[in-house]
XYZ file of C-alpha atoms in Angstrom:
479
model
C 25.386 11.414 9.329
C 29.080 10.380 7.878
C 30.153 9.551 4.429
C 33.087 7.701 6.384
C 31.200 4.224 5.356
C 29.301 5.052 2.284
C 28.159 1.619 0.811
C 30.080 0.419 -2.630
C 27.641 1.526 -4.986
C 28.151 5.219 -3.860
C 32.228 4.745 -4.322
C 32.005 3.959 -8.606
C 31.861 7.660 -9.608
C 28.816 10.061 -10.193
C 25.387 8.453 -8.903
C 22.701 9.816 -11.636
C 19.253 10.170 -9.914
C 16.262 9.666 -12.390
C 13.142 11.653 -11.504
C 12.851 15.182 -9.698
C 9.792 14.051 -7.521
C 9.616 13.701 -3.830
C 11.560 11.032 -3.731
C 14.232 11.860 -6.342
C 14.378 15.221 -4.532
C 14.844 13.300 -1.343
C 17.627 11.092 -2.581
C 19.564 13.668 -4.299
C 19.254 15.893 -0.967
C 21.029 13.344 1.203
C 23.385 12.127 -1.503
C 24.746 15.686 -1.609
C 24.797 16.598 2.111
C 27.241 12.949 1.631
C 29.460 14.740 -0.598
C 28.946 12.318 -3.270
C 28.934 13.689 -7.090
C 25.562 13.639 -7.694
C 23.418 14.978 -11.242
C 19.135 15.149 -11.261
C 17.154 14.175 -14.661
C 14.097 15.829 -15.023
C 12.330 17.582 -17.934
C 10.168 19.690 -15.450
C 12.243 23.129 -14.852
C 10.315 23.772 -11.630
C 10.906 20.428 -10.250
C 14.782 20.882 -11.042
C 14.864 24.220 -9.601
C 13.335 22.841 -6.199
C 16.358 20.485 -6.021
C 18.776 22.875 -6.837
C 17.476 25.038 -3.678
C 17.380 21.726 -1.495
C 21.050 20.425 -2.384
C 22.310 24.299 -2.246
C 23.120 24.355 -5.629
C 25.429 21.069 -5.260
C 23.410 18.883 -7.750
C 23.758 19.213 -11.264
C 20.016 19.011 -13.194
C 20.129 18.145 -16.784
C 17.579 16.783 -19.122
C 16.228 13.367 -19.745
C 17.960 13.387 -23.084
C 21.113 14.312 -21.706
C 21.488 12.235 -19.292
C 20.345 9.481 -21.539
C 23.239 10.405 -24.234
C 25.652 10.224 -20.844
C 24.296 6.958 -19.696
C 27.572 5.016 -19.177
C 29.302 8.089 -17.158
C 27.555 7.233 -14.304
C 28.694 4.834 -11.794
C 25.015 4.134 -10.152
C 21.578 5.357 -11.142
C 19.162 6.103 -8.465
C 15.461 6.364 -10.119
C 12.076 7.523 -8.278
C 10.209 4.219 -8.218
C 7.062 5.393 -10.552
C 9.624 5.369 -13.700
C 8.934 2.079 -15.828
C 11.725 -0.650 -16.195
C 11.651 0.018 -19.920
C 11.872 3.853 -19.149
C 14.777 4.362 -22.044
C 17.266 6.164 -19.578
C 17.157 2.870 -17.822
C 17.278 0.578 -20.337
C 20.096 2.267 -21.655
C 22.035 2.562 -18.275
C 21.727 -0.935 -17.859
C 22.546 -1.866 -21.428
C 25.858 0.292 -21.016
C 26.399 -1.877 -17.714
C 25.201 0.907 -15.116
C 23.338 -0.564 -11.762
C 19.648 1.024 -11.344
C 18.182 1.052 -7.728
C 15.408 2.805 -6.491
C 15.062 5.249 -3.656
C 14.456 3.099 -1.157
C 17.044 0.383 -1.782
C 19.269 3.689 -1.312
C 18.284 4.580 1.687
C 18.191 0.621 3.039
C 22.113 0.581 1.436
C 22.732 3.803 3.066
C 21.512 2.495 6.422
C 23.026 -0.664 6.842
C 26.437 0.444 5.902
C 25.922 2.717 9.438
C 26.060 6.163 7.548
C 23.599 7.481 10.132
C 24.571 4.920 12.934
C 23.478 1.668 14.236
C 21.349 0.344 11.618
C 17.346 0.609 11.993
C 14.782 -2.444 12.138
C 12.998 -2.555 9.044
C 9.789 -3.958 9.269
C 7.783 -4.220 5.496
C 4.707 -4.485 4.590
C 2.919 -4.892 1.221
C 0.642 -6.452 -0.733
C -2.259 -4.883 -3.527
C -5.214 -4.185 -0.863
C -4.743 -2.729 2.821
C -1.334 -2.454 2.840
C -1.635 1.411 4.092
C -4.275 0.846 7.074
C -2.190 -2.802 7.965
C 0.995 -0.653 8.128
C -1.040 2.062 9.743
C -2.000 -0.353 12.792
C 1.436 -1.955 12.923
C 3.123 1.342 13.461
C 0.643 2.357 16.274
C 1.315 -0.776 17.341
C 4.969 -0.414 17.757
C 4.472 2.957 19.081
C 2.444 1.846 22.033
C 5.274 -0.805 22.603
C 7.839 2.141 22.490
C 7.141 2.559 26.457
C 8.092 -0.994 27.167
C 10.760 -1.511 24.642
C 12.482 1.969 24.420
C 12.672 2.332 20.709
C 10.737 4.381 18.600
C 8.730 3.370 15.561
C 7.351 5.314 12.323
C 5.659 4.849 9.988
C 7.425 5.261 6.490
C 7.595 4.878 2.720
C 4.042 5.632 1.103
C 2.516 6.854 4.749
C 4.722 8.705 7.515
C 7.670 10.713 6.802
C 10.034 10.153 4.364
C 12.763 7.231 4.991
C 15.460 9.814 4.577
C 14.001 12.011 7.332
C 13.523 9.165 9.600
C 16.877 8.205 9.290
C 18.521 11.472 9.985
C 15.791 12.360 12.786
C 16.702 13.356 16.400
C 15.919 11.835 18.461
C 16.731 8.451 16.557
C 13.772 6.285 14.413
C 14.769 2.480 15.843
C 12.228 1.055 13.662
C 11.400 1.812 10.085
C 7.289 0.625 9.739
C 7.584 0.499 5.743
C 4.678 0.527 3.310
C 6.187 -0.532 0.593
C 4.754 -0.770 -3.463
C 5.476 -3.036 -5.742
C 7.073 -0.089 -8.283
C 9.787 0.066 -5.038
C 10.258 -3.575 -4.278
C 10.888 -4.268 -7.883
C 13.680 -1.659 -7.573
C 15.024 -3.238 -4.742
C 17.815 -6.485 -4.965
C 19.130 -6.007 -1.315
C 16.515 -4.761 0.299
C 15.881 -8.064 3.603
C 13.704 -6.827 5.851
C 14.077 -7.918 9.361
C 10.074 -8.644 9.086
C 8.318 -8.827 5.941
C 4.606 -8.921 4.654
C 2.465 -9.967 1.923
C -1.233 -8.947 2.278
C -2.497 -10.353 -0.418
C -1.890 -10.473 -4.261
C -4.459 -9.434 -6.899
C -4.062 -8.284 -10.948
C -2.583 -4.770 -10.340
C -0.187 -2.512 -12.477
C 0.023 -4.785 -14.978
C 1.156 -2.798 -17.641
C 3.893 -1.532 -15.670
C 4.962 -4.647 -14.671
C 4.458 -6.645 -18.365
C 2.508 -9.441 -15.800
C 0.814 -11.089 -13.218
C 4.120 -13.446 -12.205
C 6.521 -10.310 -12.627
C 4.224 -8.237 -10.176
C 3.996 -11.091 -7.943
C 7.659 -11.925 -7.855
C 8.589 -8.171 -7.223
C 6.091 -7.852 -3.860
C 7.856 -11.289 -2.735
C 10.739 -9.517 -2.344
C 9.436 -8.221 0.772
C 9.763 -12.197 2.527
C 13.217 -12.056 1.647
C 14.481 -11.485 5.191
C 15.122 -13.423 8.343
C 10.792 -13.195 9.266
C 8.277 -13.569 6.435
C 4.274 -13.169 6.805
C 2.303 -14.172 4.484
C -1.868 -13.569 4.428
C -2.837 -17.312 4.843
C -6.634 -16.785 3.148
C -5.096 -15.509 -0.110
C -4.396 -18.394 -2.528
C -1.595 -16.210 -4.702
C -0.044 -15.524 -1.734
C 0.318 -19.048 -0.729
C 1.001 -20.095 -4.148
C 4.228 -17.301 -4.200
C 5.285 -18.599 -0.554
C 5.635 -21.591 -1.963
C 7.513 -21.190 -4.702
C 9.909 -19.229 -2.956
C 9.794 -21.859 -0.506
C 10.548 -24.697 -3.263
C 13.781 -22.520 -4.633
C 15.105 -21.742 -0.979
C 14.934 -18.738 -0.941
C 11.804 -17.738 1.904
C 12.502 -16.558 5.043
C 13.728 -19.160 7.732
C 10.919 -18.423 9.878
C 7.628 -17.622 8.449
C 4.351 -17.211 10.202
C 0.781 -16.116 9.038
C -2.363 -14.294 9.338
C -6.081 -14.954 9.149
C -9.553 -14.797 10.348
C -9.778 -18.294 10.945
C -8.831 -19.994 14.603
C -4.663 -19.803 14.018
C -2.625 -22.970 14.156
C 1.381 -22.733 15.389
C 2.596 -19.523 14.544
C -0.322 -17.750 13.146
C -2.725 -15.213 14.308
C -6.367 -15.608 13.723
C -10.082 -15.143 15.149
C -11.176 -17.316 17.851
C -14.347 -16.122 19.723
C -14.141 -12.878 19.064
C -10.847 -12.163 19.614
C -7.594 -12.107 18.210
C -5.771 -14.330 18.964
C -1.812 -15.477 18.601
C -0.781 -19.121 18.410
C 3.341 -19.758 19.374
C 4.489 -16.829 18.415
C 7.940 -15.928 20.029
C 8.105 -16.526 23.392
C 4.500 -17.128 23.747
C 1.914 -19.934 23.342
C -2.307 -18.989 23.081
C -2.245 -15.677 23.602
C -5.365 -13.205 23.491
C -4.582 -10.215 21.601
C -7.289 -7.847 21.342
C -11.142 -7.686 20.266
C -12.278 -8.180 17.051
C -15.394 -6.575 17.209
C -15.286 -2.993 16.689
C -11.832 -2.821 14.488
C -11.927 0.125 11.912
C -12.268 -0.222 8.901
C -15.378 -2.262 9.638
C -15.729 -5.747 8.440
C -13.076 -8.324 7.421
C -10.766 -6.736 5.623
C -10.076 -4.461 8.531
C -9.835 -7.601 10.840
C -7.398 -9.108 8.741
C -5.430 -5.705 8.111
C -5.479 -6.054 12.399
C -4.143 -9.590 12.332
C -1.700 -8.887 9.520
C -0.433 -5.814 11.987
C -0.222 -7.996 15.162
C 1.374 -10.908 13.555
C 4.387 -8.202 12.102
C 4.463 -6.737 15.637
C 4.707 -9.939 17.929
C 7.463 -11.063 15.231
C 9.173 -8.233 15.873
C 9.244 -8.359 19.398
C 6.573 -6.603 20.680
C 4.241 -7.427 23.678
C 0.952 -8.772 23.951
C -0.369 -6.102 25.618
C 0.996 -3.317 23.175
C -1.600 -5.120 20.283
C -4.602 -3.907 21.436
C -3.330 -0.476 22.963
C -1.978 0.136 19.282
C -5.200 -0.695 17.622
C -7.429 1.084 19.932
C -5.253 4.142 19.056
C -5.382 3.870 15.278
C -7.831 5.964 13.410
C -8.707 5.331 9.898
C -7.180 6.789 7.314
C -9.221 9.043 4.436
C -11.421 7.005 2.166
C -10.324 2.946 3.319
C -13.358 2.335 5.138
C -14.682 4.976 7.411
C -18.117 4.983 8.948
C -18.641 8.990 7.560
C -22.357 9.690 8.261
C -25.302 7.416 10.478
C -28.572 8.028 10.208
C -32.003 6.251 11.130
C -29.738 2.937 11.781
C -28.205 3.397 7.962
C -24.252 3.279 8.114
C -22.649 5.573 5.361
C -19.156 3.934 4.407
C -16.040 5.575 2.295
C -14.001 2.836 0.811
C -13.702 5.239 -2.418
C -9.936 3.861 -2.250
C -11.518 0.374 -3.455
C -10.198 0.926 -6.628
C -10.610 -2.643 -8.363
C -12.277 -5.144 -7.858
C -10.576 -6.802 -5.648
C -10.736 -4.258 -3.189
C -14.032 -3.425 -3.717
C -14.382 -7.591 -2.719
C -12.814 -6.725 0.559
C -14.816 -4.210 1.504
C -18.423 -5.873 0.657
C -17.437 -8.908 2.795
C -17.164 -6.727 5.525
C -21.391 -5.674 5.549
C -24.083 -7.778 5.412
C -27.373 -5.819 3.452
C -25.586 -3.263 1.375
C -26.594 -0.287 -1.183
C -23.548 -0.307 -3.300
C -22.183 2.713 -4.757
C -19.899 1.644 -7.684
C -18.605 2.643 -10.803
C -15.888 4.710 -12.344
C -12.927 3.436 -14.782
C -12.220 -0.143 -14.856
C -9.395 -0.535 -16.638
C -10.024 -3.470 -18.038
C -10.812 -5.456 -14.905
C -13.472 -8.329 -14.850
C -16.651 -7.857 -11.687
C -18.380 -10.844 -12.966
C -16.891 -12.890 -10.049
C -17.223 -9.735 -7.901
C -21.183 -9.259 -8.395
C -21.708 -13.281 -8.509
C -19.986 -13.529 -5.106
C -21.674 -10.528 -3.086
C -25.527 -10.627 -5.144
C -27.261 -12.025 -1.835
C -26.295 -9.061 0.520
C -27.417 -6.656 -2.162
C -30.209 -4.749 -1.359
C -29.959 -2.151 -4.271
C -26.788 -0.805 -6.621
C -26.399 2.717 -7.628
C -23.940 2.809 -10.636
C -21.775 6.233 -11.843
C -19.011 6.765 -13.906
C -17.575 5.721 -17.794
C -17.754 1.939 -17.121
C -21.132 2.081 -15.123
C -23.068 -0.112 -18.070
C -20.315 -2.808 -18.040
C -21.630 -2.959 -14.376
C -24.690 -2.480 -14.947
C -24.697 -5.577 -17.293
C -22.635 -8.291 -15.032
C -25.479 -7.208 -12.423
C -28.468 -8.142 -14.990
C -26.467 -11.479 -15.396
C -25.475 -12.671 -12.042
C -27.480 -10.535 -9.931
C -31.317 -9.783 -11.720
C -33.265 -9.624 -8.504
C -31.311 -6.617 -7.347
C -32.881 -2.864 -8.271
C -29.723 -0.992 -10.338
C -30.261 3.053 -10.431
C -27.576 4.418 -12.995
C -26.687 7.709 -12.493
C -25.410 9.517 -16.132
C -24.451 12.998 -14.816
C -20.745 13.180 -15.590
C -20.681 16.205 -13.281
C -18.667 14.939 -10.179
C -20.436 16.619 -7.444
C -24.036 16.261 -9.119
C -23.640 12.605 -9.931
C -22.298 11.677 -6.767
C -25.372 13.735 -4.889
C -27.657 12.038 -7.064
C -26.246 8.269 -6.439
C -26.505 8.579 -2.566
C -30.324 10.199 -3.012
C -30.857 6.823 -5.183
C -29.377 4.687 -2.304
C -30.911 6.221 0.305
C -34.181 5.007 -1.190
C -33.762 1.988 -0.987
C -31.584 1.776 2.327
C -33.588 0.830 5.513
C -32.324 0.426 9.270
C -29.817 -1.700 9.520
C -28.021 -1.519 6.024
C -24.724 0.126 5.082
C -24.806 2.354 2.034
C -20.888 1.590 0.781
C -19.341 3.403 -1.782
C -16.418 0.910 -3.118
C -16.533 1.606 -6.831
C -14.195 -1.123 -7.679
C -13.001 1.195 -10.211
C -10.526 4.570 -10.325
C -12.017 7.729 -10.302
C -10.399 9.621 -12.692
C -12.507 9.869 -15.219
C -15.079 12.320 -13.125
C -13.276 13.318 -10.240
C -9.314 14.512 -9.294
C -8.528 11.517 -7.652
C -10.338 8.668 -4.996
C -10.493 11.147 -2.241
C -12.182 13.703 -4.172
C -14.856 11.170 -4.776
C -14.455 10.084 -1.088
C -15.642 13.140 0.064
C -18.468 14.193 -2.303
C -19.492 10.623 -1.197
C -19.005 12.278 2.962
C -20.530 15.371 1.605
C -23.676 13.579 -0.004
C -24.345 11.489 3.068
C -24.758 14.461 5.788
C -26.470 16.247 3.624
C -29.493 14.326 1.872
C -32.452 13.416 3.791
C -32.992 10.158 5.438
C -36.745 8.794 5.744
């Protein structure tokens, strides 16, 4: 690492880092081991302390307050990417004519002006459902092509390591595999990845973005670059493509993913396979099976094309897309067959955690017991329960919002048995639900938990309730 070519934002004076996190810890680490001048804001003492002992005592930690009174000292504010845009230390930076990135634009900055050599290929993905288990596959994916190509891949951002610790790694990171939120993108203005992706787009964060067009246009960011791919089967995502498309400012080349038989420059299903369609250098290309992906059902065949698509863009063989899948394993609580029993599947999608998701995962089974429920923020699963009543063999309902539930499935849905489970004790209620579904489960169905709802009104967080769910399933008796 050399501060011989530190980008221009790091030359104004004093770079102010808001946020004591992992990230802010992260970014005021390698700022210091730069030499630049750099200050931490953070009302939590311990969290300050645990940057002091990282930098070596060569950060300076003050208070939110202060460093809001000091706003136009600095020359560049750095913030964690969970702090709102009208967090008042920003607000007031900006007002006073400061620059506020987030972490990751830092460490894209950081990389392309060579501070820890050639720069990296950044490959992005993103999107409000499967971006973790799509960037997941993509990085095995590049791994496996590591033998043929010679340059290793990781997977970074909100999975993997840390992008400062893949960019100071020996042996060298080549390729960056980013999951990337839309709290980072928004923070991001120069941020082109050499291959971007959008999943799909769905109401999420709202609040913190003030709406549906501002989230939207913030996760576009990531088809900024010279590749864009876009989820072909999501209408939002079209609908940003082409706006982006209309103002000129979409990647050159874009390609796209679905589960349909792919035209030029897509991947799809055809037969049972995966299949790419004049994709770099190739023409009809087999890819891998699509039978047997994990997570189960579509959404994990479309994380799989979504993967492949990113991969062959970036250069990677044919051969090196079904290796990388084959090697993937699922990660906690997106899908995961967790228990079988008398030809009854036991699912954790516990991260479903709107409706949207929870849409995802039910199109992926065909005679379900659904396990739902928890808070739903608002969110509407009118369209959710009209769409999936006819594969619904029985619902089991838990959590605050299980009545609001409970009555969209008396509406759209009155042939199908509801069991509503009013325990508010986490472990009970969720032992009770999957002793409800089990009754009504027979050989051949899938008992799913996707609550289409967050958990945090009964449990510590979606994996928690993920594995209670696990727990439940091994344990209760199957007739």
């Amino acid at each position: 690492m050399t501060s011989q070519n530190l980008p221009s934002q790091l030359r104004r004076g004093a770079v102010l880092v808001a946020g004591a996190g992992v990230s802010g810890l992260g970014a005021a680490r390698v700022l210091a081991e730069l030499g630049v001048p750099v200050t931490v804001a953070d009302d939590n003492a311990a969290a300050l302390d645990k940057v002091r002992e990282a930098t070596g005592e060569k950060a300076t930690c003050i208070s939110v307050a202060e460093a809001q009174q000091k706003a136009a000292d600095w020359g560049l504010v750095v913030t964690s990417p969970g702090w709102r845009p009208d967090a008042p230390l920003l607000t007031t930076a900006q007002d006073a004519g400061v620059e506020v990135i987030g972490d990751v634009e830092l460490a894209y900055l950081l990389d392309r002006a060579e501070v820890f050599g050639k720069p990296r290929t950044w490959l992005v993905v993103t999107g409000t459902n499967g971006k973790t288990t799509a960037t997941g596959m993509l990085a095995a994916i590049m791994d496996a092509d590591s033998a043929r190509s010679g340059k290793r891949a990781q997977a970074v951002g909100n999975i993997g390591i840390s992008l400062y610790d893949a960019l100071s790694a020996t042996p060298r990171i080549d390729i960056l595999v980013a999951e990337l939120s839309s709290f980072q993108l928004h923070w991001s203005e120069e941020l082109t990845p050499d291959v971007g992706a959008v999943l799909n787009l769905a109401e999420d964060h709202i609040d913190w973005h003030g709406s549906f067009d501002a989230y939207a246009a913030d996760k576009a960011k990531a088809l900024s670059g010279e590749n864009a791919v876009i989820g072909l089967g999501d209408e939002h995502v079209r609908e940003i493509a082409q706006k982006l498309r209309d103002e000129g400012t979409l990647a050159k080349n874009t390609y796209g993913f679905s589960a349909e038989a792919p035209k030029d420059g897509e991947v799809g299903v055809l037969e049972g396979q995966l299949v790419a369609e004049g994709i770099g250098k190739q023409g009809s290309v087999d890819l891998a099976s699509a039978e047997g992906i994990q997570p189960v059902g579509l959404a994990g065949v479309l994380d799989a094309a979504a993967a492949a698509t990113v991969a062959l863009v970036a250069g990677a063989a044919p051969e090196s897309i079904a290796e990388g899948l084959a090697a993937y394993t699922v990660s906690g609580h997106r899908g995961a067959v967790v228990h079988s029993a008398n030809g009854i599947d036991f699912i954790d999608n516990s991260k479903a955690t709107n409706p949207h998701a929870a849409d995802a995962a039910l199109r992926g089974v065909d005679s379900v017991v659904w396990v739902a429920g928890g808070q739903l923020k608002g969110a509407e699963v009118d369209d959710l329960v009209r769409a999936h009543a006819p594969k619904l063999r029985a619902v089991v309902l838990l959590g605050i919002d299980r009545q609001l539930l409970a009555d969209a499935l008396a509406q759209h849905a009155p042939h199908v048995p509801v069991t509503v489970i009013d325990s508010t004790d986490p472990q009970e209620a969720m032992d009770a639900a999957v002793a409800a579904a089990v009754q009504h489960a027979v050989a051949g169905d899938t008992v799913l938990l996707a609550p289409a709802a967050a958990s945090l009104d009964m449990y510590t967080g979606m994996a928690q309730r993920g594995d209670m769910f696990a727990a439940a399933a091994k344990n209760v008796q199957v007739r």
